[in-house]
Short mmCIF file of N, CA and C in Angstrom, two decimals:
data_model
loop_
_atom_site.label_atom_id
_atom_site.label_comp_id
_atom_site.label_asym_id
_atom_site.label_seq_id
_atom_site.Cartn_x
_atom_site.Cartn_y
_atom_site.Cartn_z
N MET Z 11 -12.99 21.57 -135.61
CA MET Z 11 -12.25 21.23 -135.37
C MET Z 11 -11.65 19.41 -134.25
N GLU Z 12 -13.72 19.36 -134.14
CA GLU Z 12 -13.39 17.97 -133.16
C GLU Z 12 -12.88 16.89 -133.68
N TYR Z 13 -12.51 16.63 -134.98
CA TYR Z 13 -12.05 16.12 -135.96
C TYR Z 13 -10.93 16.28 -136.38
N VAL Z 14 -10.02 16.82 -135.99
CA VAL Z 14 -8.72 17.41 -136.15
C VAL Z 14 -8.24 17.17 -134.65
N LEU Z 15 -8.54 17.87 -133.66
CA LEU Z 15 -8.04 17.11 -132.20
C LEU Z 15 -7.61 15.23 -132.14
N ILE Z 16 -9.09 15.14 -132.18
CA ILE Z 16 -9.08 13.52 -132.55
C ILE Z 16 -7.96 12.63 -133.11
N PHE Z 17 -7.43 13.30 -134.43
CA PHE Z 17 -6.19 13.15 -135.74
C PHE Z 17 -5.26 13.28 -135.42
N ILE Z 18 -4.39 14.44 -133.78
CA ILE Z 18 -3.98 15.11 -133.63
C ILE Z 18 -3.34 13.73 -132.25
N ALA Z 19 -4.72 13.98 -131.55
CA ALA Z 19 -4.03 13.31 -130.55
C ALA Z 19 -3.74 11.56 -129.96
N ALA Z 20 -4.64 10.46 -131.74
CA ALA Z 20 -4.21 9.61 -131.55
C ALA Z 20 -2.47 10.06 -132.10
N VAL Z 21 -2.33 10.56 -133.61
CA VAL Z 21 -1.18 10.06 -133.56
C VAL Z 21 0.07 10.61 -132.76
N PHE Z 22 -0.37 11.73 -132.25
CA PHE Z 22 0.59 12.11 -131.06
C PHE Z 22 0.93 11.83 -130.15
N VAL Z 23 0.01 12.38 -128.86
CA VAL Z 23 -0.94 11.92 -127.21
C VAL Z 23 -0.62 10.52 -127.44
N ASN Z 24 -1.52 9.67 -127.94
CA ASN Z 24 -2.06 8.09 -127.14
C ASN Z 24 -1.72 8.12 -128.12
N ASN Z 25 -0.18 8.08 -128.99
CA ASN Z 25 0.41 7.05 -129.75
C ASN Z 25 -0.11 5.40 -129.59
N VAL Z 26 -1.22 4.73 -130.52
CA VAL Z 26 -1.18 3.37 -129.89
C VAL Z 26 -0.05 2.25 -129.57
N VAL Z 27 0.75 3.31 -130.13
CA VAL Z 27 2.35 1.55 -129.93
C VAL Z 27 3.09 2.33 -128.44
N LEU Z 28 3.40 3.65 -128.38
CA LEU Z 28 4.15 4.40 -127.46
C LEU Z 28 3.04 5.14 -126.01
N SER Z 29 1.75 4.31 -126.22
CA SER Z 29 1.18 5.17 -125.06
C SER Z 29 0.48 4.10 -124.93
N GLN Z 30 -0.05 3.04 -125.94
CA GLN Z 30 -1.51 2.75 -125.04
C GLN Z 30 -0.45 1.13 -124.93
N PHE Z 31 0.28 1.29 -125.62
CA PHE Z 31 1.16 -0.40 -126.10
C PHE Z 31 0.27 -1.66 -126.07
N LEU Z 32 -0.42 -1.42 -127.24
CA LEU Z 32 -0.43 -1.40 -128.58
C LEU Z 32 -0.03 -1.94 -129.92
N GLY Z 33 -0.17 -3.19 -129.99
CA GLY Z 33 1.44 -3.73 -131.57
C GLY Z 33 2.74 -3.21 -131.87
N ILE Z 34 3.02 -3.91 -130.16
CA ILE Z 34 4.08 -3.94 -129.38
C ILE Z 34 5.69 -4.90 -130.75
N CYS Z 35 4.23 -6.31 -130.74
CA CYS Z 35 4.69 -7.62 -131.58
C CYS Z 35 5.34 -6.74 -132.92
N PRO Z 36 4.89 -6.53 -134.33
CA PRO Z 36 4.71 -5.65 -134.60
C PRO Z 36 6.37 -4.87 -135.07
N PHE Z 37 5.95 -4.47 -134.03
CA PHE Z 37 7.05 -3.11 -133.46
C PHE Z 37 8.06 -2.76 -133.88
N LEU Z 38 8.95 -4.06 -132.87
CA LEU Z 38 9.46 -4.79 -132.14
C LEU Z 38 9.70 -5.23 -133.67
N GLY Z 39 9.08 -6.14 -133.68
CA GLY Z 39 9.55 -7.24 -134.77
C GLY Z 39 10.15 -6.89 -136.93
N VAL Z 40 8.69 -5.60 -136.76
CA VAL Z 40 9.19 -5.26 -138.06
C VAL Z 40 10.10 -4.10 -138.25
N SER Z 41 11.05 -3.61 -137.22
CA SER Z 41 11.49 -2.41 -137.11
C SER Z 41 12.71 -1.70 -137.49
N LYS Z 42 13.65 -3.57 -138.56
CA LYS Z 42 14.55 -3.54 -138.57
C LYS Z 42 15.09 -2.43 -139.95
N LYS Z 43 14.21 -2.08 -140.37
CA LYS Z 43 14.56 -1.42 -142.37
C LYS Z 43 13.45 -0.63 -141.73
N VAL Z 44 13.83 0.32 -142.88
CA VAL Z 44 12.61 1.85 -142.61
C VAL Z 44 11.73 0.92 -143.75
N ASP Z 45 12.57 0.79 -145.18
CA ASP Z 45 11.16 -0.37 -146.25
C ASP Z 45 10.33 -1.24 -145.73
N THR Z 46 10.83 -2.23 -145.14
CA THR Z 46 10.15 -2.88 -144.01
C THR Z 46 8.61 -1.90 -143.18
N ALA Z 47 9.32 -1.29 -142.47
CA ALA Z 47 8.10 -0.58 -142.14
C ALA Z 47 7.63 0.14 -142.34
N MET Z 48 8.12 1.03 -143.36
CA MET Z 48 6.82 1.66 -144.20
C MET Z 48 5.97 0.88 -144.95
N GLY Z 49 6.01 -0.18 -145.32
CA GLY Z 49 5.08 -1.38 -145.35
C GLY Z 49 4.49 -1.86 -144.66
N MET Z 50 4.82 -1.59 -143.99
CA MET Z 50 4.18 -2.39 -142.47
C MET Z 50 2.82 -1.57 -141.84
N GLY Z 51 3.27 -0.06 -141.83
CA GLY Z 51 2.46 1.53 -141.75
C GLY Z 51 1.48 1.62 -142.24
N ALA Z 52 1.42 1.82 -144.06
CA ALA Z 52 0.71 1.72 -145.26
C ALA Z 52 -0.72 0.70 -144.43
N ALA Z 53 0.39 -0.88 -144.92
CA ALA Z 53 -0.83 -2.39 -144.18
C ALA Z 53 -1.94 -1.52 -142.94
N VAL Z 54 -1.65 -1.97 -142.99
CA VAL Z 54 -1.77 -1.38 -140.57
C VAL Z 54 -2.95 -0.53 -140.87
N THR Z 55 -2.55 1.13 -141.56
CA THR Z 55 -3.55 1.33 -141.00
C THR Z 55 -4.44 1.50 -142.58
N PHE Z 56 -4.37 1.02 -143.42
CA PHE Z 56 -5.57 0.48 -144.28
C PHE Z 56 -6.37 -0.41 -143.84
N VAL Z 57 -5.60 -1.48 -143.08
CA VAL Z 57 -6.73 -2.78 -142.30
C VAL Z 57 -7.70 -1.57 -141.57
N LEU Z 58 -6.34 -0.87 -140.84
CA LEU Z 58 -6.92 -0.45 -139.22
C LEU Z 58 -7.94 0.85 -140.35
N ALA Z 59 -8.13 1.28 -141.19
CA ALA Z 59 -10.13 1.70 -141.40
C ALA Z 59 -11.47 1.15 -141.69
N ILE Z 60 -10.79 -0.26 -142.58
CA ILE Z 60 -11.64 -1.04 -143.24
C ILE Z 60 -12.23 -1.45 -142.07
N ALA Z 61 -11.66 -2.22 -140.97
CA ALA Z 61 -11.28 -2.99 -140.18
C ALA Z 61 -12.27 -2.33 -138.63
N THR Z 62 -12.45 -0.66 -138.54
CA THR Z 62 -13.09 0.20 -138.40
C THR Z 62 -14.72 0.89 -138.43
N ILE Z 63 -14.31 0.34 -139.84
CA ILE Z 63 -16.26 0.30 -140.34
C ILE Z 63 -17.11 -0.53 -140.74
N VAL Z 64 -16.18 -1.63 -140.59
CA VAL Z 64 -16.91 -2.96 -140.64
C VAL Z 64 -17.49 -3.53 -139.05
N THR Z 65 -16.67 -3.46 -137.55
CA THR Z 65 -16.91 -3.47 -136.71
C THR Z 65 -17.72 -2.51 -135.61
N PHE Z 66 -17.90 -1.18 -136.14
CA PHE Z 66 -18.25 -0.26 -135.77
C PHE Z 66 -20.00 -0.60 -136.30
N LEU Z 67 -19.93 -0.31 -137.75
CA LEU Z 67 -21.74 -0.75 -138.56
C LEU Z 67 -22.15 -2.28 -138.00
N VAL Z 68 -21.22 -3.48 -137.38
CA VAL Z 68 -21.66 -4.47 -136.60
C VAL Z 68 -22.06 -4.45 -135.64
N GLN Z 69 -21.29 -3.55 -134.72
CA GLN Z 69 -21.54 -3.27 -133.08
C GLN Z 69 -23.05 -2.68 -132.90
N LYS Z 70 -23.18 -1.43 -133.54
CA LYS Z 70 -23.71 -0.81 -133.77
C LYS Z 70 -25.22 -1.46 -134.44
N TYR Z 71 -25.64 -2.36 -135.53
CA TYR Z 71 -26.69 -2.36 -136.09
C TYR Z 71 -26.90 -4.04 -135.55
N VAL Z 72 -26.36 -5.09 -135.33
CA VAL Z 72 -26.22 -6.77 -134.97
C VAL Z 72 -26.16 -6.44 -133.06
N LEU Z 73 -24.96 -6.12 -133.25
CA LEU Z 73 -24.56 -6.99 -132.13
C LEU Z 73 -25.31 -5.91 -130.79
N ASP Z 74 -25.25 -4.48 -130.62
CA ASP Z 74 -26.77 -4.19 -130.04
C ASP Z 74 -28.34 -4.51 -130.16
N VAL Z 75 -28.26 -4.44 -131.53
CA VAL Z 75 -29.85 -4.68 -131.93
C VAL Z 75 -30.47 -5.64 -130.95
N PHE Z 76 -29.45 -6.47 -130.99
CA PHE Z 76 -29.73 -7.91 -131.02
C PHE Z 76 -29.34 -8.64 -128.56
N GLY Z 77 -28.33 -7.48 -128.66
CA GLY Z 77 -28.19 -8.19 -126.74
C GLY Z 77 -27.57 -8.51 -126.88
N LEU Z 78 -26.73 -8.40 -128.08
CA LEU Z 78 -25.36 -9.16 -127.78
C LEU Z 78 -23.88 -8.39 -127.69
N GLY Z 79 -23.96 -7.47 -126.81
CA GLY Z 79 -22.81 -6.64 -126.69
C GLY Z 79 -21.79 -8.31 -125.59
N PHE Z 80 -21.77 -9.03 -124.95
CA PHE Z 80 -20.73 -9.76 -125.07
C PHE Z 80 -19.68 -10.38 -125.81
N MET Z 81 -20.80 -10.03 -126.89
CA MET Z 81 -19.70 -11.54 -128.02
C MET Z 81 -19.08 -10.23 -128.76
N GLN Z 82 -19.04 -8.98 -128.62
CA GLN Z 82 -17.94 -7.94 -128.50
C GLN Z 82 -16.61 -8.45 -129.21
N THR Z 83 -16.44 -8.91 -128.42
CA THR Z 83 -14.24 -9.53 -128.48
C THR Z 83 -14.26 -10.41 -129.77
N ILE Z 84 -15.20 -11.22 -129.28
CA ILE Z 84 -14.94 -12.87 -130.84
C ILE Z 84 -15.12 -12.04 -131.30
N SER Z 85 -16.04 -11.78 -132.18
CA SER Z 85 -16.91 -10.83 -133.29
C SER Z 85 -16.16 -9.94 -133.30
N PHE Z 86 -15.56 -9.59 -133.26
CA PHE Z 86 -14.88 -7.95 -133.84
C PHE Z 86 -13.47 -9.26 -134.21
N ILE Z 87 -12.73 -10.20 -133.42
CA ILE Z 87 -11.18 -10.85 -133.64
C ILE Z 87 -12.44 -11.49 -135.27
N LEU Z 88 -12.87 -12.03 -135.53
CA LEU Z 88 -13.32 -12.94 -136.13
C LEU Z 88 -13.32 -12.29 -137.68
N ILE Z 89 -14.25 -10.66 -137.75
CA ILE Z 89 -13.83 -9.96 -138.04
C ILE Z 89 -12.66 -9.87 -138.90
N ILE Z 90 -12.33 -8.78 -137.87
CA ILE Z 90 -10.59 -9.04 -138.54
C ILE Z 90 -10.39 -9.66 -139.37
N ALA Z 91 -10.11 -10.90 -139.03
CA ALA Z 91 -9.52 -12.32 -140.10
C ALA Z 91 -10.04 -12.79 -140.64
N ALA Z 92 -11.06 -12.67 -141.18
CA ALA Z 92 -11.98 -13.07 -142.35
C ALA Z 92 -12.04 -11.23 -143.22
N LEU Z 93 -11.69 -9.62 -142.59
CA LEU Z 93 -11.41 -9.13 -143.63
C LEU Z 93 -10.03 -8.93 -144.23
N VAL Z 94 -9.69 -9.49 -143.76
CA VAL Z 94 -7.76 -10.02 -144.13
C VAL Z 94 -6.90 -10.70 -144.80
N GLN Z 95 -8.31 -11.51 -144.88
CA GLN Z 95 -7.81 -13.08 -146.01
C GLN Z 95 -8.55 -11.84 -146.88
N MET Z 96 -9.43 -11.78 -146.67
CA MET Z 96 -10.55 -11.38 -148.18
C MET Z 96 -10.02 -9.96 -148.25
N ILE Z 97 -9.20 -9.18 -147.97
CA ILE Z 97 -8.24 -7.99 -148.67
C ILE Z 97 -7.54 -8.91 -149.11
N GLU Z 98 -6.59 -9.70 -148.67
CA GLU Z 98 -5.32 -10.18 -149.42
C GLU Z 98 -6.40 -10.96 -150.06
N ILE Z 99 -6.72 -11.65 -150.36
CA ILE Z 99 -7.42 -11.80 -151.53
C ILE Z 99 -8.03 -11.38 -153.11
N ILE Z 100 -8.45 -10.03 -153.00
CA ILE Z 100 -8.88 -9.31 -153.18
C ILE Z 100 -7.81 -7.98 -154.16
N LEU Z 101 -7.20 -7.80 -153.73
CA LEU Z 101 -5.80 -7.33 -153.46
C LEU Z 101 -5.12 -8.66 -155.02
N LYS Z 102 -5.09 -8.95 -154.47
CA LYS Z 102 -3.99 -10.31 -155.34
C LYS Z 102 -4.92 -10.61 -156.71
N LYS Z 103 -5.65 -10.42 -156.48
CA LYS Z 103 -6.48 -10.43 -158.21
C LYS Z 103 -7.09 -8.99 -159.03
N VAL Z 104 -6.71 -8.28 -158.10
CA VAL Z 104 -6.83 -6.39 -158.99
C VAL Z 104 -5.55 -5.32 -158.78
N SER Z 105 -4.24 -5.76 -157.85
CA SER Z 105 -4.18 -5.30 -158.61
C SER Z 105 -2.83 -5.72 -157.73
N PRO Z 106 -1.60 -6.88 -158.26
CA PRO Z 106 -0.96 -8.10 -157.78
C PRO Z 106 0.41 -6.88 -158.13
N ALA Z 107 0.43 -6.10 -158.25
CA ALA Z 107 2.36 -4.76 -157.52
C ALA Z 107 1.55 -4.50 -156.67
N LEU Z 108 0.14 -4.31 -155.82
CA LEU Z 108 0.47 -3.22 -154.29
C LEU Z 108 0.67 -4.68 -153.51
N TYR Z 109 -0.47 -6.82 -153.76
CA TYR Z 109 -1.02 -7.58 -153.33
C TYR Z 109 1.04 -7.70 -152.48
N GLN Z 110 2.24 -8.04 -154.11
CA GLN Z 110 3.25 -8.44 -153.27
C GLN Z 110 4.06 -6.51 -152.34
N ALA Z 111 3.12 -5.63 -152.86
CA ALA Z 111 3.59 -4.67 -151.68
C ALA Z 111 3.34 -4.83 -150.35
N LEU Z 112 2.33 -5.36 -150.72
CA LEU Z 112 0.79 -5.54 -148.85
C LEU Z 112 1.75 -6.91 -148.44
N GLY Z 113 1.92 -7.29 -148.92
CA GLY Z 113 1.69 -9.08 -148.74
C GLY Z 113 2.16 -10.02 -147.60
N VAL Z 114 3.29 -9.49 -148.03
CA VAL Z 114 4.08 -10.19 -146.88
C VAL Z 114 3.40 -10.23 -145.41
N PHE Z 115 2.93 -8.31 -145.45
CA PHE Z 115 3.02 -7.62 -144.05
C PHE Z 115 1.38 -8.17 -144.34
N LEU Z 116 -0.44 -8.55 -144.85
CA LEU Z 116 -0.97 -8.37 -143.88
C LEU Z 116 -1.84 -9.75 -143.28
N PRO Z 117 -0.69 -10.47 -143.48
CA PRO Z 117 -1.23 -11.69 -142.57
C PRO Z 117 -1.02 -11.85 -141.20
N LEU Z 118 0.38 -11.38 -141.07
CA LEU Z 118 0.73 -10.21 -139.59
C LEU Z 118 -0.19 -9.29 -138.78
N ILE Z 119 -0.77 -8.91 -140.32
CA ILE Z 119 -1.69 -8.33 -139.34
C ILE Z 119 -2.93 -8.78 -139.04
N THR Z 120 -3.15 -9.83 -139.00
CA THR Z 120 -4.28 -10.56 -138.56
C THR Z 120 -4.05 -10.62 -136.91
N THR Z 121 -2.77 -11.01 -136.23
CA THR Z 121 -2.51 -10.91 -135.26
C THR Z 121 -2.32 -10.32 -135.34
N ASN Z 122 -2.34 -8.69 -134.71
CA ASN Z 122 -1.63 -7.03 -133.79
C ASN Z 122 -3.43 -7.13 -133.60
N CYS Z 123 -2.93 -6.82 -132.34
CA CYS Z 123 -3.95 -6.92 -130.98
C CYS Z 123 -3.84 -4.68 -131.29
N CYS Z 124 -3.06 -4.27 -131.96
CA CYS Z 124 -3.55 -2.76 -132.10
C CYS Z 124 -4.93 -2.90 -133.37
N VAL Z 125 -5.50 -3.24 -134.30
CA VAL Z 125 -5.72 -3.51 -135.05
C VAL Z 125 -7.34 -3.78 -133.73
N LEU Z 126 -7.46 -4.75 -132.58
CA LEU Z 126 -8.25 -5.29 -132.72
C LEU Z 126 -8.60 -4.04 -131.55
N GLY Z 127 -7.67 -3.70 -130.83
CA GLY Z 127 -7.69 -2.64 -129.66
C GLY Z 127 -8.60 -1.19 -130.73
N VAL Z 128 -8.22 -1.15 -131.48
CA VAL Z 128 -8.70 0.20 -132.24
C VAL Z 128 -10.71 0.03 -132.59
N ALA Z 129 -10.24 -1.18 -132.78
CA ALA Z 129 -11.93 -1.53 -133.45
C ALA Z 129 -12.65 -1.43 -131.90
N ILE Z 130 -11.50 -1.50 -130.30
CA ILE Z 130 -13.00 -2.19 -129.46
C ILE Z 130 -13.49 -0.65 -128.48
N LEU Z 131 -11.96 0.69 -128.89
CA LEU Z 131 -11.74 1.87 -128.74
C LEU Z 131 -12.39 3.03 -128.65
N VAL Z 132 -12.65 2.25 -130.34
CA VAL Z 132 -13.90 3.47 -131.01
C VAL Z 132 -15.28 2.91 -130.26
N ILE Z 133 -15.71 1.61 -130.01
CA ILE Z 133 -17.30 2.12 -129.21
C ILE Z 133 -16.96 1.94 -127.72
N GLN Z 134 -15.81 2.30 -127.39
CA GLN Z 134 -15.77 2.32 -125.38
C GLN Z 134 -15.80 4.31 -125.76
N LYS Z 135 -15.22 4.90 -126.99
CA LYS Z 135 -15.00 6.05 -126.63
C LYS Z 135 -16.59 6.22 -127.52
N GLU Z 136 -17.35 6.16 -128.27
CA GLU Z 136 -19.28 5.98 -128.12
C GLU Z 136 -18.58 7.38 -129.48
N TYR Z 137 -17.39 7.04 -130.07
CA TYR Z 137 -17.75 8.21 -131.47
C TYR Z 137 -18.70 7.88 -132.69
N ASN Z 138 -19.21 8.44 -132.68
CA ASN Z 138 -19.55 8.39 -134.49
C ASN Z 138 -19.05 7.39 -135.07
N LEU Z 139 -19.62 7.01 -136.91
CA LEU Z 139 -18.83 6.88 -137.64
C LEU Z 139 -17.52 7.36 -138.44
N LEU Z 140 -18.42 8.46 -138.78
CA LEU Z 140 -17.19 9.69 -139.12
C LEU Z 140 -15.97 9.95 -138.10
N GLU Z 141 -15.90 10.43 -136.69
CA GLU Z 141 -15.03 10.13 -135.71
C GLU Z 141 -14.60 9.09 -135.79
N SER Z 142 -14.74 7.81 -136.13
CA SER Z 142 -14.28 6.48 -135.96
C SER Z 142 -13.15 5.96 -137.52
N VAL Z 143 -13.70 7.09 -137.15
CA VAL Z 143 -12.41 6.01 -139.54
C VAL Z 143 -11.19 8.09 -138.73
N VAL Z 144 -11.97 8.50 -138.52
CA VAL Z 144 -11.11 9.72 -137.96
C VAL Z 144 -8.99 8.97 -136.92
N TYR Z 145 -10.28 8.34 -136.33
CA TYR Z 145 -9.56 7.68 -134.96
C TYR Z 145 -9.25 6.90 -135.87
N ALA Z 146 -9.32 6.26 -136.88
CA ALA Z 146 -9.16 4.50 -137.15
C ALA Z 146 -7.10 4.82 -137.95
N VAL Z 147 -7.87 6.36 -138.85
CA VAL Z 147 -6.71 6.12 -139.78
C VAL Z 147 -5.81 7.08 -139.17
N ALA Z 148 -5.99 8.18 -138.52
CA ALA Z 148 -5.05 8.76 -137.63
C ALA Z 148 -4.22 7.86 -136.44
N THR Z 149 -4.38 6.43 -135.50
CA THR Z 149 -4.44 5.75 -135.19
C THR Z 149 -3.75 4.51 -136.58
N GLY Z 150 -3.65 4.39 -137.36
CA GLY Z 150 -2.57 4.30 -137.49
C GLY Z 150 -1.00 5.10 -138.85
N ILE Z 151 -1.11 6.31 -139.03
CA ILE Z 151 -0.93 6.98 -139.49
C ILE Z 151 0.21 6.89 -137.99
N GLY Z 152 -0.68 7.09 -136.73
CA GLY Z 152 0.70 7.18 -135.72
C GLY Z 152 1.32 5.59 -135.43
N PHE Z 153 0.97 4.73 -135.30
CA PHE Z 153 1.37 3.21 -135.76
C PHE Z 153 3.30 3.58 -136.70
N ALA Z 154 2.62 4.05 -138.17
CA ALA Z 154 3.40 4.36 -138.67
C ALA Z 154 4.63 5.03 -138.20
N LEU Z 155 4.49 5.51 -137.39
CA LEU Z 155 5.26 6.66 -138.18
C LEU Z 155 5.84 7.14 -137.00
N ALA Z 156 5.91 6.05 -135.95
CA ALA Z 156 6.47 5.20 -135.38
C ALA Z 156 8.43 3.63 -135.10
N LEU Z 157 6.62 2.84 -136.09
CA LEU Z 157 7.35 2.94 -136.50
C LEU Z 157 8.90 2.84 -137.19
N ILE Z 158 8.65 4.07 -138.33
CA ILE Z 158 9.51 4.08 -139.59
C ILE Z 158 11.03 5.29 -138.48
N ILE Z 159 10.32 5.72 -137.23
CA ILE Z 159 10.78 6.45 -136.83
C ILE Z 159 12.13 5.41 -135.96
N PHE Z 160 11.44 4.27 -135.47
CA PHE Z 160 11.74 3.81 -134.76
C PHE Z 160 12.94 3.02 -135.03
N ALA Z 161 11.78 2.25 -136.89
CA ALA Z 161 13.03 1.70 -137.22
C ALA Z 161 14.77 2.48 -138.30
N GLY Z 162 14.80 4.43 -138.97
CA GLY Z 162 15.66 4.46 -138.99
C GLY Z 162 16.59 5.16 -138.07
N ILE Z 163 15.73 5.18 -136.38
CA ILE Z 163 16.92 4.51 -135.15
C ILE Z 163 17.47 3.18 -135.18
N ARG Z 164 16.70 2.45 -135.17
CA ARG Z 164 17.49 0.39 -135.29
C ARG Z 164 19.07 1.28 -136.56
N GLU Z 165 18.08 1.32 -138.01
CA GLU Z 165 19.50 1.66 -139.14
C GLU Z 165 20.94 2.18 -138.30
N GLN Z 166 20.82 2.59 -137.80
CA GLN Z 166 21.76 3.64 -137.61
C GLN Z 166 22.21 3.32 -136.38
N LEU Z 167 21.52 2.88 -135.28
CA LEU Z 167 22.17 1.29 -134.48
C LEU Z 167 23.07 0.58 -135.17
N ALA Z 168 22.92 -0.25 -136.39
CA ALA Z 168 23.36 -0.77 -136.47
C ALA Z 168 25.17 -0.88 -137.46
N MET Z 169 24.86 1.13 -137.11
CA MET Z 169 26.54 0.99 -137.62
C MET Z 169 27.26 2.16 -136.84
N THR Z 170 26.24 1.65 -135.59
CA THR Z 170 27.55 2.49 -134.64
C THR Z 170 27.67 1.34 -133.14
N ARG Z 171 29.37 1.45 -132.90
CA ARG Z 171 30.05 0.90 -131.80
C ARG Z 171 28.70 0.89 -130.37
N ILE Z 172 27.78 -0.95 -130.46
CA ILE Z 172 27.31 -0.62 -129.37
C ILE Z 172 28.37 -1.01 -128.00
N PRO Z 173 28.03 -1.59 -126.98
CA PRO Z 173 29.04 -1.72 -125.94
C PRO Z 173 28.31 -3.16 -125.62
N GLU Z 174 29.33 -4.28 -125.17
CA GLU Z 174 28.60 -5.93 -126.30
C GLU Z 174 27.01 -6.29 -124.91
N GLY Z 175 27.19 -6.08 -123.34
CA GLY Z 175 25.92 -6.22 -122.57
C GLY Z 175 24.76 -4.67 -123.21
N LEU Z 176 24.66 -4.55 -123.79
CA LEU Z 176 23.61 -3.58 -124.59
C LEU Z 176 23.86 -4.23 -126.10
N LYS Z 177 24.06 -5.25 -127.26
CA LYS Z 177 23.90 -5.46 -128.26
C LYS Z 177 22.74 -6.04 -128.68
N GLY Z 178 21.26 -5.99 -128.79
CA GLY Z 178 19.75 -7.15 -129.72
C GLY Z 178 18.73 -5.86 -128.81
N THR Z 179 18.35 -7.12 -128.17
CA THR Z 179 17.24 -6.72 -127.36
C THR Z 179 17.20 -5.33 -126.67
N PRO Z 180 19.22 -5.67 -125.42
CA PRO Z 180 19.13 -4.52 -124.76
C PRO Z 180 18.37 -2.55 -125.42
N ILE Z 181 19.48 -3.12 -126.26
CA ILE Z 181 19.14 -1.29 -127.49
C ILE Z 181 18.11 -1.06 -127.64
N THR Z 182 18.01 -2.45 -127.86
CA THR Z 182 16.43 -2.29 -128.69
C THR Z 182 14.70 -1.79 -128.03
N LEU Z 183 15.52 -2.34 -127.08
CA LEU Z 183 13.89 -1.98 -125.85
C LEU Z 183 14.45 -0.42 -124.74
N ILE Z 184 16.18 -0.39 -124.49
CA ILE Z 184 15.41 0.94 -124.16
C ILE Z 184 15.49 2.11 -125.47
N THR Z 185 16.26 2.36 -126.60
CA THR Z 185 15.69 3.14 -127.56
C THR Z 185 14.09 3.39 -127.58
N ALA Z 186 13.45 2.14 -127.52
CA ALA Z 186 11.85 3.08 -127.16
C ALA Z 186 11.69 3.19 -126.37
N GLY Z 187 12.17 2.53 -125.13
CA GLY Z 187 11.57 3.32 -124.12
C GLY Z 187 11.24 5.27 -123.82
N LEU Z 188 13.29 5.13 -125.06
CA LEU Z 188 12.91 6.48 -125.45
C LEU Z 188 12.62 7.61 -126.14
N LEU Z 189 12.29 6.73 -127.25
CA LEU Z 189 10.89 6.90 -128.27
C LEU Z 189 9.33 7.26 -127.62
N ALA Z 190 9.59 6.96 -127.33
CA ALA Z 190 7.85 6.92 -125.36
C ALA Z 190 7.94 8.18 -125.58
N MET Z 191 9.60 7.89 -124.80
CA MET Z 191 9.83 9.24 -123.22
C MET Z 191 9.64 10.53 -124.56
N ALA Z 192 9.79 10.24 -125.38
CA ALA Z 192 9.79 11.60 -126.19
C ALA Z 192 8.18 11.75 -127.24
N PHE Z 193 7.73 11.44 -126.85
CA PHE Z 193 6.33 10.63 -128.09
C PHE Z 193 5.74 11.78 -126.20
N MET Z 194 6.09 11.66 -125.49
CA MET Z 194 5.27 11.64 -124.46
C MET Z 194 5.85 13.53 -123.46
N GLY Z 195 6.08 13.76 -125.32
CA GLY Z 195 6.84 15.21 -125.06
C GLY Z 195 5.71 16.08 -125.62
N PHE Z 196 4.98 15.07 -126.41
CA PHE Z 196 3.27 16.19 -127.26
C PHE Z 196 2.13 16.03 -126.36
N SER Z 197 2.04 15.84 -124.87
CA SER Z 197 0.77 14.92 -124.08
C SER Z 197 0.19 16.82 -124.04
N GLY Z 198 0.69 18.10 -123.62
CA GLY Z 198 0.32 18.87 -123.17
C GLY Z 198 -0.29 19.90 -124.59
N ILE Z 199 -0.21 19.44 -125.45
CA ILE Z 199 -0.80 19.33 -126.67
C ILE Z 199 -2.36 19.62 -126.86
N VAL Z 200 -2.87 18.62 -126.84
CA VAL Z 200 -3.67 18.39 -126.93
C VAL Z 200 -5.00 18.48 -125.53
#
């Protein structure tokens, strides 16, 4: 039951984009089309799961053992950047089709603060490895869900008549705010 609560809370209640404001750059930048939003969501979920496992293990078996907790942020940044590069190289050789699908989004994930934020949050919340993986995957799914919904709304907005003063960034930010308020309705679930 604990894992189900972690999953529901990460996807809906504590959505990483809409309530914790991590990953806003790709949320606003890659959300113009549903297809690109789905690709970015899948790539972020994949990298979140792998990065969380590796950073968790480094934290527990290297940083904590040798008393190097103060190196957490810089270590995690380097690990995430290296992981994304390794994943990109491996995908290019093993699965060129998947590389083509995710290849555009993988370099963007290196600078996505959502990945670093989740890696640090699982340590702060004192989750075990399995709870950390569930949280990371659920956070990725929540990120993808918010991104896809937002992209769908933006595609609809592109076909409607919007007052001149609200076109572009203003209507995008208003829509993001309304979506965040909609997700606040889930706060009573968990």
